[in-house]
XYZ file of C-alpha atoms in Angstrom:
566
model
C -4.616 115.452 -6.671
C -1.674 115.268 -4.346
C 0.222 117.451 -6.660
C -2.148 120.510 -5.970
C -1.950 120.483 -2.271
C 1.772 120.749 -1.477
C 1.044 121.627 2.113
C -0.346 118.432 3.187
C 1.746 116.608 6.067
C 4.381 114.245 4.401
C 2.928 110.854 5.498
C -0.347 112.014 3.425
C 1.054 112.536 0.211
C 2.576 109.667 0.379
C -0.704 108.040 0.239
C -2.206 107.080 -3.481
C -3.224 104.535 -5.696
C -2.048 100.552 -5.308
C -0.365 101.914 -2.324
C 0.220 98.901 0.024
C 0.898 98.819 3.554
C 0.909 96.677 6.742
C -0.429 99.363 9.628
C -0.902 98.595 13.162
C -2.425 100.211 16.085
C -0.433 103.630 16.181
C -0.933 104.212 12.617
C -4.498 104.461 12.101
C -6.015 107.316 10.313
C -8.699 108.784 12.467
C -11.561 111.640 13.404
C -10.795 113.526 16.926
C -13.743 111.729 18.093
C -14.593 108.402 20.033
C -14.024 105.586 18.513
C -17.546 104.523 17.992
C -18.040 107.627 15.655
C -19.671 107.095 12.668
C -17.437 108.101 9.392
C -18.870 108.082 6.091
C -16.690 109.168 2.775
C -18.881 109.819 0.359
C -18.674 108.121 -3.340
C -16.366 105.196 -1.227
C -18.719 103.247 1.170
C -22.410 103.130 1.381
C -23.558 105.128 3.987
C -24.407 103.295 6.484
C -21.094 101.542 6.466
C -19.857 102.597 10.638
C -15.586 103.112 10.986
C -13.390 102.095 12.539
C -14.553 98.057 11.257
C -12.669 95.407 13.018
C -10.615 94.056 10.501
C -7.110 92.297 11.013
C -4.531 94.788 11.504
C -2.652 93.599 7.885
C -4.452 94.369 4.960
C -3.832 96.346 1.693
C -5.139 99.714 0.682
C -5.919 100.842 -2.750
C -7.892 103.779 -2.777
C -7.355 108.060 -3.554
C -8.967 110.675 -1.075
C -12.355 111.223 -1.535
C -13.351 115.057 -2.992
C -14.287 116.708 0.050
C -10.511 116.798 0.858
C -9.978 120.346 -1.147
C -9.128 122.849 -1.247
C -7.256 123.095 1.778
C -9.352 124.881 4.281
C -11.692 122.085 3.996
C -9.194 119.815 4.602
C -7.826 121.961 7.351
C -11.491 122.210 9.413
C -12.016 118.669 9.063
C -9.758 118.340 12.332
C -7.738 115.261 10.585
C -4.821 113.897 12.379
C -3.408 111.114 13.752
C -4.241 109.316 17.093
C -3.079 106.244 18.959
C -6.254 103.967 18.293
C -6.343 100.577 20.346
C -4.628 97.462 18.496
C -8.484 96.464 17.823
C -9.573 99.280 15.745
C -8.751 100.121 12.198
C -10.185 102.134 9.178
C -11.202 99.337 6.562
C -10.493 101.555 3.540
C -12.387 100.386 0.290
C -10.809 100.352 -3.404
C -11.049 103.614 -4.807
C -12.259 103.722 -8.174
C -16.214 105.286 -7.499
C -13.945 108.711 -7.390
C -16.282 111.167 -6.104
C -19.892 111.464 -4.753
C -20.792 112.329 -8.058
C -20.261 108.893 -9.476
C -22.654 107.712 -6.814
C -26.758 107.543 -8.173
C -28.896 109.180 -6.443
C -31.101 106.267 -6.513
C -28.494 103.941 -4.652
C -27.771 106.287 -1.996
C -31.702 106.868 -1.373
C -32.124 103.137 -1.521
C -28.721 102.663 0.913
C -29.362 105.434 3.146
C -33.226 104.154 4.185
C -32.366 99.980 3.620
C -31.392 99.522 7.459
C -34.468 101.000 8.761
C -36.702 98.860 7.138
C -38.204 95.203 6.974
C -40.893 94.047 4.674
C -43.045 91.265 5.926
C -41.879 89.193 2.593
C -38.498 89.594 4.830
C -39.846 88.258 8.184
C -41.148 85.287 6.881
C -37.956 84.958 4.909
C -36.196 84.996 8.479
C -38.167 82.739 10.153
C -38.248 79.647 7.421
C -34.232 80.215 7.117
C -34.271 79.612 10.782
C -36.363 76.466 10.805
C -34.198 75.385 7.842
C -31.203 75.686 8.009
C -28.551 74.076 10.203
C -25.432 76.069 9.249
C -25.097 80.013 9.087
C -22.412 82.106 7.136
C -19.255 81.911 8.324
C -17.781 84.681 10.688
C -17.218 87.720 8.786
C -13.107 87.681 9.317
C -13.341 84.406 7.296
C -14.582 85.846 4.415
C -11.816 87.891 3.298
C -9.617 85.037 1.137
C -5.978 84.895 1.041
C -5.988 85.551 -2.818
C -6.046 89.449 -2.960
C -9.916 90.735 -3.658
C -11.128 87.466 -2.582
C -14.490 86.899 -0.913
C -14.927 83.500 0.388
C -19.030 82.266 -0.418
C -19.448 78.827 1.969
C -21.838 76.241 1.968
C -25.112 76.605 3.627
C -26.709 73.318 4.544
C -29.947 72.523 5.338
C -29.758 69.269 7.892
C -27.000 67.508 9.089
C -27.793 64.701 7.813
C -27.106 66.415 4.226
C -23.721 67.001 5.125
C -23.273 64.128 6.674
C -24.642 62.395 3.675
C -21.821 64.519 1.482
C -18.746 63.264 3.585
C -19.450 59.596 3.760
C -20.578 59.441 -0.359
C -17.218 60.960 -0.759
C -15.051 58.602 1.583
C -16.851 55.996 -0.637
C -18.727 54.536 2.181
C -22.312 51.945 1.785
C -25.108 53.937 -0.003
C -27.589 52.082 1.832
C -27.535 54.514 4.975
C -29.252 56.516 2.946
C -32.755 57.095 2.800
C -34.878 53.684 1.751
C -36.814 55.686 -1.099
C -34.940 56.004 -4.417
C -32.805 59.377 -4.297
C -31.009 61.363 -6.695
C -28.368 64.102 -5.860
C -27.473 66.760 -7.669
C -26.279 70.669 -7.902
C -27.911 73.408 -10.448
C -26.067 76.462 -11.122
C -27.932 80.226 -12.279
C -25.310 82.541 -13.530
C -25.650 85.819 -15.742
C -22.301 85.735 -17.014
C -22.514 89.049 -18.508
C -22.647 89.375 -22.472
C -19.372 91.255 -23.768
C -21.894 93.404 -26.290
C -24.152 94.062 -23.562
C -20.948 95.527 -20.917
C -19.915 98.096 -24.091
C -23.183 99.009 -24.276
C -23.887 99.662 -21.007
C -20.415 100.736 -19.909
C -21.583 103.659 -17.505
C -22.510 100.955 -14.745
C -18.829 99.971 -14.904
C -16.703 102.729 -14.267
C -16.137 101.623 -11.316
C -14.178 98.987 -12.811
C -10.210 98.809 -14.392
C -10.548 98.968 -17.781
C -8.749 95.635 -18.123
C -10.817 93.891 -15.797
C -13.716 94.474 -18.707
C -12.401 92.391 -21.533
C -13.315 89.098 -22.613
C -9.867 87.847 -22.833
C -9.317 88.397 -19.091
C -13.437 87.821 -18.105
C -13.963 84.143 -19.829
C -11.183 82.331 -18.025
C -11.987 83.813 -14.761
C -15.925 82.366 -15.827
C -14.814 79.290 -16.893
C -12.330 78.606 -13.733
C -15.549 79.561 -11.196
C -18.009 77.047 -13.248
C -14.990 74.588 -12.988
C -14.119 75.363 -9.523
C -18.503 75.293 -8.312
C -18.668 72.178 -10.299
C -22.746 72.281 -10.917
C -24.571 69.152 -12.746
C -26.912 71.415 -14.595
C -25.678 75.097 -15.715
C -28.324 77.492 -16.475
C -26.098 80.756 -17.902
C -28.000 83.884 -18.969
C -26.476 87.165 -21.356
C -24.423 84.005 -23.303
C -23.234 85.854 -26.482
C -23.640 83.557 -29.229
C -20.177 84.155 -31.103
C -18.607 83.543 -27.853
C -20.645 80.379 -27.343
C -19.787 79.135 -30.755
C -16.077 79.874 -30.750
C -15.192 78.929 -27.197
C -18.110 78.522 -24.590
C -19.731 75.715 -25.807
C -16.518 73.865 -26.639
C -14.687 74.802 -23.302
C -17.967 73.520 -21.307
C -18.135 69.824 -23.047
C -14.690 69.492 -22.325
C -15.838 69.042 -18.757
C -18.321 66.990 -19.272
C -21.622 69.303 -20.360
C -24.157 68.559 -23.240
C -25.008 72.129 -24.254
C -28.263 73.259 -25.136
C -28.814 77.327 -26.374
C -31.487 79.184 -27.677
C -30.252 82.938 -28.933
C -32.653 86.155 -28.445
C -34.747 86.817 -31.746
C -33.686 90.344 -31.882
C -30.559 92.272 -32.594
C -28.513 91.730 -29.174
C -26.469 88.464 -30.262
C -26.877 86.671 -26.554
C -29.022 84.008 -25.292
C -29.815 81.626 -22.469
C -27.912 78.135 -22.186
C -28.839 75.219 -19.979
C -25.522 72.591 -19.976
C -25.763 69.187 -17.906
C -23.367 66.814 -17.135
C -23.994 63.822 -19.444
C -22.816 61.902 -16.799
C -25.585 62.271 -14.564
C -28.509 63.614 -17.092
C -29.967 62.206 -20.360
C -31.575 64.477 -22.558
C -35.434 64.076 -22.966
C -36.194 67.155 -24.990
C -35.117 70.763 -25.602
C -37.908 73.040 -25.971
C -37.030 76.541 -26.789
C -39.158 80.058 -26.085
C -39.215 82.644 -27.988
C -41.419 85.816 -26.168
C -41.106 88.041 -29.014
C -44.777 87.463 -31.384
C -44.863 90.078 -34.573
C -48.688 89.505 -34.784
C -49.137 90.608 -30.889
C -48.090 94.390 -29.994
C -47.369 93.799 -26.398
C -44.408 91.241 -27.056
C -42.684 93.276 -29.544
C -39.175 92.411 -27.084
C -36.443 89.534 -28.001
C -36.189 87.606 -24.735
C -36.446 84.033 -24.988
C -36.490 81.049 -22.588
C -35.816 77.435 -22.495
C -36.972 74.434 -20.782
C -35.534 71.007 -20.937
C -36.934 67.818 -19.803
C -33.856 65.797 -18.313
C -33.467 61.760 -17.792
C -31.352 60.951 -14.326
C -29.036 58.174 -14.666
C -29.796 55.825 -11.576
C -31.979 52.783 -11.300
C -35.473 53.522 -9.728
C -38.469 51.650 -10.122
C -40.161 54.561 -12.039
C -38.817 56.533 -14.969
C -38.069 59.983 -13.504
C -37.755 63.047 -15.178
C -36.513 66.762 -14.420
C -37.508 69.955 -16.019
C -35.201 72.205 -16.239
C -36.474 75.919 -17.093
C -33.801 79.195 -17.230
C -34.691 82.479 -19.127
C -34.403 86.312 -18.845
C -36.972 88.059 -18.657
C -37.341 91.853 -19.788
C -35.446 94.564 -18.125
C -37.190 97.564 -18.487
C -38.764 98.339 -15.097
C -42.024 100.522 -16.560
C -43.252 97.291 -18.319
C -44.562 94.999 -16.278
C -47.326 93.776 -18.440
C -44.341 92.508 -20.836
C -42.330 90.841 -18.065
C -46.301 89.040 -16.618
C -46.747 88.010 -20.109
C -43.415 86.739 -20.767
C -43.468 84.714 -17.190
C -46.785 83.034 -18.417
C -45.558 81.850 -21.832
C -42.464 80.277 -20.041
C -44.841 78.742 -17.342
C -46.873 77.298 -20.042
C -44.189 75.768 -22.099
C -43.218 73.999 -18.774
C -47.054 72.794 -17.973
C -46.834 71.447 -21.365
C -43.264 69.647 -20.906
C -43.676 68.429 -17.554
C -47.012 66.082 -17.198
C -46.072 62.807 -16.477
C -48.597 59.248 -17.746
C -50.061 59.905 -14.274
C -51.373 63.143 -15.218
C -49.183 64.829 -11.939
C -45.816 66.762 -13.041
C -42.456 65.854 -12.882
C -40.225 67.915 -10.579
C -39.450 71.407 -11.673
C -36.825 73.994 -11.735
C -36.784 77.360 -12.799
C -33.677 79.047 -12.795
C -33.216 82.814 -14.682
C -32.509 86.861 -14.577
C -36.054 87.763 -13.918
C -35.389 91.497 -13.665
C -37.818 91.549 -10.661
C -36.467 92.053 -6.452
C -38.153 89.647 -3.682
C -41.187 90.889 -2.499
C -42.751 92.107 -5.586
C -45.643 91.741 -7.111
C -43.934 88.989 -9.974
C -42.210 87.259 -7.655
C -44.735 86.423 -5.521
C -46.990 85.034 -8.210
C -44.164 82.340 -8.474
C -44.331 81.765 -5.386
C -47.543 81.779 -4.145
C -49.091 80.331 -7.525
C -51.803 83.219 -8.066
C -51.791 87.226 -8.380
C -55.205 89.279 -8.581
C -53.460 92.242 -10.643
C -56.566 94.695 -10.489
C -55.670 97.997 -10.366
C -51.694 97.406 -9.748
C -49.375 100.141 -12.199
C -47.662 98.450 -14.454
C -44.228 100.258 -13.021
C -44.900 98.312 -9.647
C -44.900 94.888 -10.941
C -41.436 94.194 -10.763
C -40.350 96.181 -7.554
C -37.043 97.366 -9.558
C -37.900 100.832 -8.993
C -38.551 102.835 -5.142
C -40.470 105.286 -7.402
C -41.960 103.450 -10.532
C -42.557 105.733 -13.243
C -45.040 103.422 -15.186
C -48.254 104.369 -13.717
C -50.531 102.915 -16.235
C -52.837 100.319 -14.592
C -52.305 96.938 -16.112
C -55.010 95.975 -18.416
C -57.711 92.968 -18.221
C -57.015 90.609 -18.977
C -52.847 91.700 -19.832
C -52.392 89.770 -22.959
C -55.426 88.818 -25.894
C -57.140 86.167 -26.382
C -55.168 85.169 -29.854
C -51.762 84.242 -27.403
C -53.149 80.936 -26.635
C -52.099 81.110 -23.057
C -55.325 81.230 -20.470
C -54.973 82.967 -16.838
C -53.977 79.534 -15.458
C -50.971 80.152 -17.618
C -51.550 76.851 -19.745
C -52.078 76.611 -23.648
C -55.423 76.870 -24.833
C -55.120 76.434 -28.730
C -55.261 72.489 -28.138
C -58.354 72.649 -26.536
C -60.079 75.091 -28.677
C -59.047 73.247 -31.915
C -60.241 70.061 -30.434
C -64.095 72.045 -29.360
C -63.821 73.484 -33.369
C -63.294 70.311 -34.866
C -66.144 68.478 -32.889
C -69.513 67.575 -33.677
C -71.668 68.762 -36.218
C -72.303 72.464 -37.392
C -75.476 72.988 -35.335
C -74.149 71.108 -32.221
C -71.112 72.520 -32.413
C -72.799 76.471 -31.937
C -73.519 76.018 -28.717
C -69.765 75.052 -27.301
C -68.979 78.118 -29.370
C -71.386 79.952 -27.014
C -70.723 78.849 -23.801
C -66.790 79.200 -24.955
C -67.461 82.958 -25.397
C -69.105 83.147 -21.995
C -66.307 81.450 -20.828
C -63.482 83.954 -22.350
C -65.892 86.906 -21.318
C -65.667 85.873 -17.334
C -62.186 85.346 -17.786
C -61.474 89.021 -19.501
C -63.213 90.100 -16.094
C -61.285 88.168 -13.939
C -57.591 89.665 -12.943
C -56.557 86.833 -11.320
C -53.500 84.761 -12.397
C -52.365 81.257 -11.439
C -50.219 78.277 -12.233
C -50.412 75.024 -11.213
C -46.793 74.278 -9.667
C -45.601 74.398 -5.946
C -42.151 76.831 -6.346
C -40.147 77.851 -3.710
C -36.828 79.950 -3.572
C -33.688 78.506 -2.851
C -32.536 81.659 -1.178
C -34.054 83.365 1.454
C -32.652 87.114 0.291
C -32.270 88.127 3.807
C -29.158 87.189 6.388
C -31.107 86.106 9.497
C -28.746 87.526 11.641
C -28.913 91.073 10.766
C -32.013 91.564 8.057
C -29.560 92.902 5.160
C -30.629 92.002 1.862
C -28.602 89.548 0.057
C -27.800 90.650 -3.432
C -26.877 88.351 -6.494
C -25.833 91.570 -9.129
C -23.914 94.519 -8.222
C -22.245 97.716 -10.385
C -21.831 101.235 -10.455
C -26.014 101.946 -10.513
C -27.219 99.422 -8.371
C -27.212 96.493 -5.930
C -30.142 93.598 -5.743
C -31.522 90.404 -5.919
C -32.402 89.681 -9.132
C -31.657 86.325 -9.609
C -33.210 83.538 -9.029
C -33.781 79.630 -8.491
C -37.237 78.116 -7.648
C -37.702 74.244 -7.009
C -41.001 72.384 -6.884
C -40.331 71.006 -3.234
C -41.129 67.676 -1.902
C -43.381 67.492 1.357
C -40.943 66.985 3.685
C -38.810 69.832 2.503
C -37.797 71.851 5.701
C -36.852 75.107 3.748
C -39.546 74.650 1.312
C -42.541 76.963 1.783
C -46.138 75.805 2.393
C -49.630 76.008 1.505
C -49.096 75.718 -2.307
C -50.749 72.841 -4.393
C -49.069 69.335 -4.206
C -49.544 68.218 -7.532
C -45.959 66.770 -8.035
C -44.642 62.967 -8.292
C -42.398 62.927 -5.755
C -40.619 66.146 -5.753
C -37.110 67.651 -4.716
C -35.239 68.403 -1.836
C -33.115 71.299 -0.887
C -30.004 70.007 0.773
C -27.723 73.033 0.612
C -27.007 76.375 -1.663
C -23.683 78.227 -1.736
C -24.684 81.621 0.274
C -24.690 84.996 -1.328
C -23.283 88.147 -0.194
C -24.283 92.069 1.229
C -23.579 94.739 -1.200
C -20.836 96.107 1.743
C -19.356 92.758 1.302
C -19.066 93.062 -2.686
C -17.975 96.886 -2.355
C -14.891 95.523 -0.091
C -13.198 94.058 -3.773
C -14.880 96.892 -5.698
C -18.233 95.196 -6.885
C -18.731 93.887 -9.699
C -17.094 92.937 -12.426
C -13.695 92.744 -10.065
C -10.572 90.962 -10.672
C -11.554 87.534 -9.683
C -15.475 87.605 -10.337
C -16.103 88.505 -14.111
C -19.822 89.405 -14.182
C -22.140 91.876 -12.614
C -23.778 88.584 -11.314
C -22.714 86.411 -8.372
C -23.349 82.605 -9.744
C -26.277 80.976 -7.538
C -25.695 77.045 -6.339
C -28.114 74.937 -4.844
C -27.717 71.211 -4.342
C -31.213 68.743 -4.207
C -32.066 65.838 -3.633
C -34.753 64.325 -6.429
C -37.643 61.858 -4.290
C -39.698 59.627 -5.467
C -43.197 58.348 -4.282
């Protein structure tokens, strides 16, 4: 590039790639305009991304001049020079490798270009529970730069002082008794997409952004293992887990620090899965009940994703036996096929229903922790939530909110999945029940439950409502209360969104928990703290994702809770 343009001034040329340089307030490349000007380079910086930033006056630069700089009457109108800027003011300038605005999707820079303007109300509430809830906000934004080179520091977020007061005196060994008088359990769950090696080949347009290095899975699983070693979680629920890697050094590396691994592989030809590993320190293993969504005999869930849900034994001394379910899957990508992803939620909600009844007919506590292809706010994520969704006449393209224009604009069908599933709208298992009504009685006396059981399935084909039975909320709030920016948990060369998720059945004195939803839990569990997420201009500052110290296109979710017991 430089090459071509010989008549550029001397200090420019000298300006490329893995260039590094300590400025200060005299050398600061700049518009001949006020220094609140807004400059955007396209294919570098989202657009709404306002220079100069205030950033310390030493940092590196790695980045190449963006295309609009030829040929060199462009350059030459642009009015580029440079100008004594106060010590205060600098140009933050990112690393270089989206190369032109070419490289940049259309559908990002639509999505960037409108996402400061607006606020759903799914975001206000978000807002205001964060503020009831929580006691400690992100750190300033010159602390999140690290000292390690393309570095962003994620802190702890807690939810009461008393939580982190709890922390410091259980670690300086002091009396347990302070705590609370009711039996309580502490622990941390970890979601992370790690990012399947077969999947980033296949897929390798949303990383150009990335060194080519940076992309193989001799330099990506130590940098995975180190941040699940460094986070430290009791329970690991890992998505896109390649089963050759899991068998040859995953799954060996992981019960080396302590895990009991559990993995159930998809049923089609992509070799990954979903894993959920515990520390056998703190958990006993109850059962391990696997999901598989595909069904040959069923047209609808013709796809390979899978699920699994584990019923989990704390190891303290309570008066009752207590039990945790555990749940992580990934649901289906594919943003025109929301009937798939409903169905595939309400098999995984029903294996859970089935796992987590306790002798008292209530459920044990429950987590759900996945990839669930779907952003906050949409139509599948607040069935979790909320516990019900009246589907009639919603396209099946709108269900998961993945798209600003969905292009599946069938209407999802009623009800979305036959009869012959087993699965009712209350997103339980049926076949039980039905064998038990087939089995009863006499011929004669048994007609008439046959009836009334196809007047039954008749009203329900007619009804479009869904439901479940459990009391979820979201561990994140997917909004920074300060400013309204969206947090994001995956972010490459296409996109940048929350897609990830953990949702807890909260106890009743849960500050951050939401309300309103049926209480039909023993006990429950308490959210104490979560490691916070980042903006996408955060991420974009060490060149998204995958970058050289965070080897997946996902950012690994923490929360830590506190299990209570009636």
């Amino acid at each position: 590039l430089f090459g071509r343009h010989s008549m550029l001034p001397r200090h420019v040329q000298r300006l490329g790639r893995d260039w590094i340089a300590h400025w200060n307030g005299s050398q600061i490349l700049a518009l001949n305009s006020p220094a609140s000007s807004c400059m955007r380079w396209a294919g570098h910086y989202p657009p709404w991304a306002s220079f100069p930033l205030p950033v310390s006056a030493d940092f590196s630069v790695n980045w190449r001049f963006p295309s609009f700089f030829g040929p060199w009457r462009q350059f030459q109108n642009s009015n580029w020079h440079l100008d004594n800027y106060t010590q205060s003011c600098c140009f933050h300038l990112p690393n270089p490798s989206m190369k032109s605005e070419g490289e940049e999707p259309l559908i990002k820079k639509r999505r960037l270009s409108e996402q400061d303007d607006t606020s759903s109300p799914e975001q206000e509430t978000n807002l205001s529970n964060h503020k009831e809830g929580s006691c400690l906000s992100v750190a300033q934004n010159e602390e999140k730069h690290g000292s390690k080179k393309g570095t962003i520091k994620r802190h702890w977020e807690y939810f009461c002082q008393q939580s982190k007061t709890m922390k410091i005196t259980e670690n300086k060994g002091s009396d347990k008794s302070i705590m609370e008088s009711e039996a309580t359990f502490d622990f941390t769950v970890m979601s992370y997409n790690i990012l399947s090696q077969n999947l980033l080949e296949d897929n390798s347009h949303l990383y150009k952004h990335c060194r080519q290095r940076l992309l193989f899975w001799t330099y990506r699983f130590p940098n995975i293992l180190q941040e699940i070693k460094e986070l430290d979680a009791d329970v690991l629920c890992l998505q896109e887990v390649q089963e050759d890697h899991y068998r040859t050094e995953i799954k060996s590396s992981l019960e080396s620090l302590g895990y009991h691994c559990e993995y159930k592989m998809r049923t089609g030809r992509k070799p990954d899965g979903c894993a959920i590993c515990f520390k056998t320190s703190k958990f006993s293993l109850i059962s391990s009940n696997p999901v598989e969504f595909f069904r040959r005999d069923i047209p609808l869930l013709d796809r390979d994703n899978v699920g699994l849900v584990l019923l989990l034994q704390p190891r303290f001394h309570c008066e009752t036996s207590a039990a945790i379910c555990i749940a992580n899957t990934h649901l289906l990508y594919n943003p025109r096929r929301g009937d798939i992803k409903l169905t595939q939620l309400a098999m995984l909600l029903a294996e859970i229903a089935s796992v987590a009844p306790q002798k008292n007919g209530s459920f044990c506590p429950v987590i759900i922790c996945g990839d669930f292809n779907s952003v906050p706010g949409s139509p599948l994520y607040k069935f979790i939530k909320e516990g019900k969704l009246n589907y009639e006449g919603l396209a099946i393209g709108k269900v998961s909110g993945q798209e600003q224009f969905p292009r599946g604009q069938r209407i999802l069908s009623i009800p979305i999945w036959p009869k012959k599933l087993g699965i009712s709208q209350n997103c339980v298992y049926e076949i039980k029940q039905q064998q038990k009504e087939e089995n009863a009685g006499e011929k004669l006396e048994a007609a008439k439950p046959d009836n009334t059981q196809e007047i039954v399935i008749t009203s329900e084909k007619l009804s479009s409502k869904l439901q479940h039975h459990f009391k979820l909320s979201s561990v994140y709030s997917h909004y920074f209360p300060e400013t309204g920016i969206p947090e994001v948990t995956t972010c490459h060369s296409r996109s940048a969104v929350t897609v990830d998720y953990i949702f807890y059945s909260a106890a009743n004195d849960d500050t951050a928990a939401q309300t309103g939803a049926e209480d039909s839990f023993c006990g429950g569990l308490k959210l104490l703290g979560r490691l916070a997420l980042l903006t996408e201009k955060d991420l974009w500052t060490v060149n998204g994702l995958p970058n050289e110290n965070n080897s997946s296109d996902h950012l690994p979710l923490l929360a830590e809770f506190r299990l209570i017991e009636r």
